Structures are given as C-alpha cells and as structure tokens.
Coordinates of C-alpha atoms and ligand atoms in Angstrom, one line a residue:
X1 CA 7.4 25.3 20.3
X2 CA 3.5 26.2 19.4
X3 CA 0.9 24.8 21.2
X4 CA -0.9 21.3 19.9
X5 CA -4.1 22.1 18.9
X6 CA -5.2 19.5 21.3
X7 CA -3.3 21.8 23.9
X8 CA -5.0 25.0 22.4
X9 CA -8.8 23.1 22.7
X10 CA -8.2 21.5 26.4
X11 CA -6.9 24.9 27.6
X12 CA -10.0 27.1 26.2
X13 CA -12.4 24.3 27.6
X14 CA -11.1 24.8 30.5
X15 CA -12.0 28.2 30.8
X16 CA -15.2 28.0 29.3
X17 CA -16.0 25.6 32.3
X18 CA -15.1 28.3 34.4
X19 CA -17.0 30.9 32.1
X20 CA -20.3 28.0 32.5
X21 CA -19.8 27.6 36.1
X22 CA -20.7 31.5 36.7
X23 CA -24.2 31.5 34.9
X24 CA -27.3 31.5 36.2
X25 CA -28.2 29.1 33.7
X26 CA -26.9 25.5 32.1
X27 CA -26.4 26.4 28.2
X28 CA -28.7 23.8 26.6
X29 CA -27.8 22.9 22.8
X30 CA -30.4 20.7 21.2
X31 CA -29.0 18.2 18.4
X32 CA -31.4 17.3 15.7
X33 CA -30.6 14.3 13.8
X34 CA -32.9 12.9 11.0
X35 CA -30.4 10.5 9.1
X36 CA -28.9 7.0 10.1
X37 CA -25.5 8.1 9.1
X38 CA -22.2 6.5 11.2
X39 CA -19.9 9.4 10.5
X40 CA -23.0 11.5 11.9
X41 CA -22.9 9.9 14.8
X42 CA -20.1 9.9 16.0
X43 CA -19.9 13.8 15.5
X44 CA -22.6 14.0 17.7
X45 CA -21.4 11.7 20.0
X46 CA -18.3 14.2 19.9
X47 CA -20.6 17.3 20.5
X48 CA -22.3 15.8 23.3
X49 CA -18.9 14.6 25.3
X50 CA -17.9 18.4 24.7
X51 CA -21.2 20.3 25.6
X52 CA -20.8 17.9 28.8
X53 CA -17.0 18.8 29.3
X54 CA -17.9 22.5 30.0
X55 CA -21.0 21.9 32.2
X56 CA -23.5 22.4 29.3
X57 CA -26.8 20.2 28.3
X58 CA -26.9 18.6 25.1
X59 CA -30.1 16.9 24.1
X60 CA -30.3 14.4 21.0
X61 CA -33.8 14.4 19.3
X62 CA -33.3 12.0 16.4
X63 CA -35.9 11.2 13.5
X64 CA -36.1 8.5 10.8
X65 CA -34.5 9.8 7.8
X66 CA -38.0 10.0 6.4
X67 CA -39.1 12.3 8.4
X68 CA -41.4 15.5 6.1
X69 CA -39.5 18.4 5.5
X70 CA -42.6 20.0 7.1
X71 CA -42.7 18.3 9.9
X72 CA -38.7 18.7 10.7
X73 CA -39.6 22.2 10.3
X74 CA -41.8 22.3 13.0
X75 CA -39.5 20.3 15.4
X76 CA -37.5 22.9 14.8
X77 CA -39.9 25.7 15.5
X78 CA -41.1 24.3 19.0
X79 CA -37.3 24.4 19.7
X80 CA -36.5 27.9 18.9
X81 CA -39.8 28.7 20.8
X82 CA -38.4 26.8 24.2
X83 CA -36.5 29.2 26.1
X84 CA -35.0 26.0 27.7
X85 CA -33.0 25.6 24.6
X86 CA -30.2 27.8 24.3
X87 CA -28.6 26.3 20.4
X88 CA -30.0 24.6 17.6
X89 CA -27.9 22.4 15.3
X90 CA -29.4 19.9 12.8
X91 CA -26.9 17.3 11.9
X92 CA -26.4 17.2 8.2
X93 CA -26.9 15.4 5.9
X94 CA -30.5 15.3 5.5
X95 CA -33.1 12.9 3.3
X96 CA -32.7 14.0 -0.5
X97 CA -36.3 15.1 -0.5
X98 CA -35.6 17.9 2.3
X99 CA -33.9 21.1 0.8
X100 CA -31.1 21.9 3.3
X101 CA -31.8 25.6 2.4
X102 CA -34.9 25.5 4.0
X103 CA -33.8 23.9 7.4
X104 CA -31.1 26.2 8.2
X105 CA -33.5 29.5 7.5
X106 CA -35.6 27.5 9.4
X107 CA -33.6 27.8 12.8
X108 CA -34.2 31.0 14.5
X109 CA -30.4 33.3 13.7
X110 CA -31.0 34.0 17.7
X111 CA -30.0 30.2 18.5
X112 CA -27.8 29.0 14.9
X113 CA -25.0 28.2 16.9
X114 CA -23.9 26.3 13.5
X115 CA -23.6 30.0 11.9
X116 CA -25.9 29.0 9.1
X117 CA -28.6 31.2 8.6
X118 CA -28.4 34.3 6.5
X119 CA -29.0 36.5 9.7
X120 CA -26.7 34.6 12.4
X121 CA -24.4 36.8 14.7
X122 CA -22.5 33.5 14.8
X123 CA -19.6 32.9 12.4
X124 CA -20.1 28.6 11.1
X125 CA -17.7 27.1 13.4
X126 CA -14.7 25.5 11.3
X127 CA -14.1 28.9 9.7
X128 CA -14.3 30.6 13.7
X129 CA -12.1 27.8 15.1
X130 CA -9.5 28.2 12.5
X131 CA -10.0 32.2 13.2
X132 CA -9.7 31.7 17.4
X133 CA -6.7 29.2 16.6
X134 CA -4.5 31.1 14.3
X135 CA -5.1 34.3 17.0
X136 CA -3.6 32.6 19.9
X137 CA -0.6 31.5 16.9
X138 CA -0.3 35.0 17.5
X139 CA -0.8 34.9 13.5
X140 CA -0.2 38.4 12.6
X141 CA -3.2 38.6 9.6
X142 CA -3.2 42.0 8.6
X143 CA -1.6 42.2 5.1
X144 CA -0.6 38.3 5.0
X145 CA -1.6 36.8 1.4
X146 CA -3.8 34.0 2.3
X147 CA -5.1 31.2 0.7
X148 CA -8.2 29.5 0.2
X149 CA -8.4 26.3 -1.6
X150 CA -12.3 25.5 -1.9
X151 CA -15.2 27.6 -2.0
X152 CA -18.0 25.6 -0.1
X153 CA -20.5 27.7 1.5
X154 CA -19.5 26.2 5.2
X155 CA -15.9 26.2 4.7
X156 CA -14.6 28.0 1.8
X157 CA -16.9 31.3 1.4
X158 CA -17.2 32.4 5.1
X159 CA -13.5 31.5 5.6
X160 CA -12.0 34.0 3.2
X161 CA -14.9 36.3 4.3
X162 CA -13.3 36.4 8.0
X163 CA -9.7 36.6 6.8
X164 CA -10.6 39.5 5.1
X165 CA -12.8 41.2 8.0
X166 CA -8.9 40.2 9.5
X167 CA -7.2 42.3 6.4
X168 CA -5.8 40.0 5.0
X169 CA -4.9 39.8 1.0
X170 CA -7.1 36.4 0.2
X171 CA -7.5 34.8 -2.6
X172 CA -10.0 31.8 -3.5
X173 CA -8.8 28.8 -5.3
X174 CA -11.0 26.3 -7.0
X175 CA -11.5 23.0 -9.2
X176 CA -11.7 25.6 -12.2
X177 CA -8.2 27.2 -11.1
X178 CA -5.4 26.3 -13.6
X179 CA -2.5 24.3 -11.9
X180 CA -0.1 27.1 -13.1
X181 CA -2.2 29.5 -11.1
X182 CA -2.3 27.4 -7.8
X183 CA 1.1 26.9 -7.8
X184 CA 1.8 30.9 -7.9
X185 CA -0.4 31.7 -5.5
X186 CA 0.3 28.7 -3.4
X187 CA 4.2 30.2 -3.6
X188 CA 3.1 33.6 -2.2
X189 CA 1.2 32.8 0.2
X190 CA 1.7 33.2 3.8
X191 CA -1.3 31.2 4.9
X192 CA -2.5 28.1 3.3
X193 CA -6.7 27.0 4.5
X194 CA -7.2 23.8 2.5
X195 CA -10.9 22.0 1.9
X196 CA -11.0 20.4 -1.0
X197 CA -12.0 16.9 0.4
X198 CA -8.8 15.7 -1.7
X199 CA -6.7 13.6 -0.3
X200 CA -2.6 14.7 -0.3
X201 CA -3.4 17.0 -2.7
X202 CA -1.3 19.6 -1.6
X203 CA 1.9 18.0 -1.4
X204 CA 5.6 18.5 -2.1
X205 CA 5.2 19.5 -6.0
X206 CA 4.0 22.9 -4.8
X207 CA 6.7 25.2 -3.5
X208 CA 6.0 26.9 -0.2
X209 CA 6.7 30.2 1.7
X210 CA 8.9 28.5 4.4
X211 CA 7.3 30.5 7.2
X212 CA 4.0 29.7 5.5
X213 CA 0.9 28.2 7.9
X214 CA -1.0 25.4 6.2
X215 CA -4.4 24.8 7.6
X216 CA -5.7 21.3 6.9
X217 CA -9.6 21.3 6.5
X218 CA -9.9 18.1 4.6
X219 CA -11.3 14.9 6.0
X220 CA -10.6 12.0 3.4
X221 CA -11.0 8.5 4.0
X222 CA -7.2 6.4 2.9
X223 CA -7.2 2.9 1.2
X224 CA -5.6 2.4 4.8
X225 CA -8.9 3.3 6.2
X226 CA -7.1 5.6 8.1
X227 CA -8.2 9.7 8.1
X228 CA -5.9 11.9 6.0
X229 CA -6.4 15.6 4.9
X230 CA -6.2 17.4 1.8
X231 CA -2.0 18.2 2.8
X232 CA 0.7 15.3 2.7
X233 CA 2.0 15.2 6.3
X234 CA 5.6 17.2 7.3
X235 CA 5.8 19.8 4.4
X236 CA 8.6 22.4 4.4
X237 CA 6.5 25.2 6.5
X238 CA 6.2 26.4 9.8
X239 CA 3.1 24.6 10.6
X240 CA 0.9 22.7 9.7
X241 CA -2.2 21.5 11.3
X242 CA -2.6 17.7 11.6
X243 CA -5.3 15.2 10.7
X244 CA -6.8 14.1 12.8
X245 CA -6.6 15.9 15.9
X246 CA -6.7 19.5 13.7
X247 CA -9.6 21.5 12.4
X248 CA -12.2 18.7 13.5
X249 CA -11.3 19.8 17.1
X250 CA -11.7 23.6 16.7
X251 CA -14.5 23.6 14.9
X252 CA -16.0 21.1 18.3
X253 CA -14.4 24.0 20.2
X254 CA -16.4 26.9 18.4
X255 CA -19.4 25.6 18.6
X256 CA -19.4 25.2 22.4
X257 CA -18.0 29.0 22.5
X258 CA -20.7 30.0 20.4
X259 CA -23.5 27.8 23.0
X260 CA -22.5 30.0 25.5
X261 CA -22.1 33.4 23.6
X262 CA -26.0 32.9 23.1
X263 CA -26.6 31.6 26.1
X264 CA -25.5 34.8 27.7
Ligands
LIG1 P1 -17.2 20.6 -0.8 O1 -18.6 21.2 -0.6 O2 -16.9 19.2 -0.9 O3 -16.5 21.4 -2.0 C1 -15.2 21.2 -2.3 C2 -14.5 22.5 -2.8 O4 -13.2 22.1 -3.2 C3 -15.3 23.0 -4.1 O5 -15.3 24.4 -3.9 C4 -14.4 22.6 -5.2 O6 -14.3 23.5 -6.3 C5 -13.0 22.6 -4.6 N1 -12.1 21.7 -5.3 C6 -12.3 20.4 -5.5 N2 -11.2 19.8 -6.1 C7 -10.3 20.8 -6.2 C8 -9.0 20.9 -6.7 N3 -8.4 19.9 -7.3 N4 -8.4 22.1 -6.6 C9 -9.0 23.2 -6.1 N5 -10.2 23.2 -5.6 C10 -10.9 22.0 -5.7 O7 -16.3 21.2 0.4 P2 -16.4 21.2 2.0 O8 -17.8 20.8 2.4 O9 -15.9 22.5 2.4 O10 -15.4 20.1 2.5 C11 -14.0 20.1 2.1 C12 -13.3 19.1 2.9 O11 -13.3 19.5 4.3 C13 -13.9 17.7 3.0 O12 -12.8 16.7 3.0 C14 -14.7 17.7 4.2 O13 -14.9 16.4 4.8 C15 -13.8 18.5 5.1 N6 -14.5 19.2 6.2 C16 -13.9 19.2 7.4 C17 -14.5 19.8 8.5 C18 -13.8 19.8 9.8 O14 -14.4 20.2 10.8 N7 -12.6 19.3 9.9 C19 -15.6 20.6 8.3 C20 -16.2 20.7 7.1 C21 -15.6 20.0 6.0 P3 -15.6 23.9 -7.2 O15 -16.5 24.8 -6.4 O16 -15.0 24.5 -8.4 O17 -16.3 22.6 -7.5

C-alpha cells in the first residue's frame, strides 16, 4: 500500500521540526499580501499553520490591493535587506496595474523560496513537491515517458524542466494539442502531471498505461462547490493523487523545505 500524501507530508514535517530544532536560528518567512482575495487567504492561513508546525516564523505584511507597484517594490527591498527574514513570498494575485514580472525579479533569488526569480537556487514548489513525492514513490524516472498537460510558467514549464534534469522522456501537452495526439501520448505514458485548471478532463475516454502515475495539479471549483482536479477520481492506474489533500499539500511541504534550505 503507498503512503497517503497526507502520510508523506506529516512524516517530512516531522523531521524538518527536528532539522529546525538544531539551528541556531528560527527560519523567518515573510508573506506579502496586497489583494483582498478569500482563496488567498486561506493559502496563507495554510502557510502560516505550516511555517508554525516546524518551529518556523511566519510574518503576514498585507497592503490594500492599491498599493503602487513602486511602493510594493520597496516593501520588498527592506525585506530582502533584513537579515531577520530568512524567505520572501508575495501572495499572488496582484492589482492589474502591478506587472507580476516585476515583483518576482524584485525579490532577492537569495530568499525566493517561491522559486520565481530567473536566478533562484530554489525549484517553485508545486513542481519540487511533486519531484520530493514521486522520489519517496520510489518512482524510478530515468527513461519513464512522462507527461505534462499545461505549460504555465509555475506549473507546466519548470515541471517538465525537472523531469528532464530526472531523465526522463517528457513531453508537453497543451490547449493547441490535437485530441488525437493527447490520447497517444497519454497511452504511452508512464507518468501523467496534469494542470490545466479543467475540471475531469482527463477521464475514462483516454486509455492509460495501467501501471501509469497520474499527478493531479488542477484546482477547479464543482457546481457542487466542492474542489475537483483536472482527473475524474479512481482511473484504471496505479495511482493517482487525490484532490484535495494532493499537490496542494506538497507544494505547502516545499516551500517550508525550501525556508529552511535558505535559512541554513
Ligand atoms: P494556467 O496558467 O491556468 O494555464 C493552463 C495551461 O493549461 C495552459 O498552458 C493551457 O494551454 C493548458 N490547457 C488549457 N486547456 C487545455 C486542454 N484542454 N488541453 C491541454 N492543455 C490545456 O495554469 P496553472 O496556473 O498551471 O494552473 C493549472 C491548474 O492547476 C489550475 O486548476 C490551478 O488552480 C492549479 N494549481 C494548483 C496548484 C496546487 O498547489 N495544487 C498550484 C498551481 C496551480 P495554452 O498554453 O495553450 O493556453
């Protein structure tokens, strides 16, 4: 029986409490929220229960969604100048006057725990999670056709970037991908990543590898008002990770490994 991914995340916060407990110093991540969004906080309110979990700091600064994209700027700047704070993340989404391109080159690479910024030792953290989760799968990468469906800079892109620094065969599927084509390469593959923000999409209509892993990404709102994925539940593989209580989790989980990777 594999491990829950709620198993996988309560075991490795466990021993990044312990990991914590021997440093000279709290990790401090600082949160930097300039919107009014629900969804937004209650990810926060998520990254704060974690940061606490392991014995870290998390600080909230929040701002009216009005706030200058100068003057965000220099929020930010005092913070990566405070060697107090160890990580940097600003909540998305941001005022439509502020070009999000700016803020994350903004955030010194030293402390984008988020993994945005051009020059970040820090892989973004659903694509890592997914990585640190599949590993202790004992996933065996090397060679594996994988699959990714969406080609968003914080999901798709760096995703098939790290399965391929893993050797594996990966290929990127999009909105301009024929149906015909997804369904070959959905056939082959040995390992599904899915974030398309479309609900059920992949579903029994495909045919699967039956030893294939399908990573659910997506995060879609049902006319239940429930949370779905992009995957109809209980397809004919060998697993498939659940929403919720899937990739939301790891990607909580890497950003509190990569707090205290730069906090050391
Ligand atoms: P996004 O920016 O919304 O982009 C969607 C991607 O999916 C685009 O590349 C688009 O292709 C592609 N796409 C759309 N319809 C498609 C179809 N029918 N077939 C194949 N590809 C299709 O993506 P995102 O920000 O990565 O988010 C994707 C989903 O993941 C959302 O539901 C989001 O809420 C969720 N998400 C979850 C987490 C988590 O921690 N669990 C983190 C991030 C995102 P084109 O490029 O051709 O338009």
């Amino acid at each position: 029986m594999p491990m829950t991914i709620k198993e996988f995340v309560a075991k490795r916060k466990q021993e990044l409490s312990q990991e914590v407990a021997a440093l000279d110093k709290k990790p401090t991540l600082l949160i930097i929220q300039a919107n009014d969004n629900p969804a937004s906080d209650a990810y926060i309110r998520g990254k704060i229960k974690d940061a606490s979990e392991i014995g870290a700091n998390a600080i909230l600064r929040k701002f009216p969604i009005d706030i200058t994209e100068e003057d965000l700027i220099n929020e930010i700047e005092k913070a990566n100048n405070d060697p107090e704070i160890d990580g940097i993340i600003v909540q998305l989404p941001l005022g439509k006057h502020i070009k999000e391109a700016n803020i994350k080159i903004a955030v010194s690479p030293k402390k984008d725990v988020d993994g945005f910024h051009p020059l970040t030792k820090f892989d973004p953290c659903t694509p890592k999670g997914i990585i640190d989760y599949l590993t202790e799968e004992g996933f065996a990468f090397e060679g594996k056709n994988a699959v990714v469906l969406g080609r968003s800079e914080i999901v798709g892109k760096p995703m098939a970037k790290l399965l391929l620094k893993k050797n594996c065969n990966v290929t990127m599927l999009h909105s301009k991908t024929t149906l015909e084509d997804k369904r070959f390469y959905i056939a082959h593959a040995d390992l599904i990543v899915v974030a398309i923000g479309r609900l059920g999409y992949l579903n029994e209509e495909f045919e699967y590898k039956k030893d294939c892993v399908i990573v659910d990404v997506g995060i879609n709102r049902g006319e239940d008002g429930k949370l779905h994925g992009d995957a109809t539940p209980d397809l004919p593989v060998k697993i498939q990770t659940p929403v919720p209580g899937g990739v939301g989790l790891l990607t909580r989980l890497a950003l509190i490994c990569n707090l205290l990777e730069t906090t050391k």
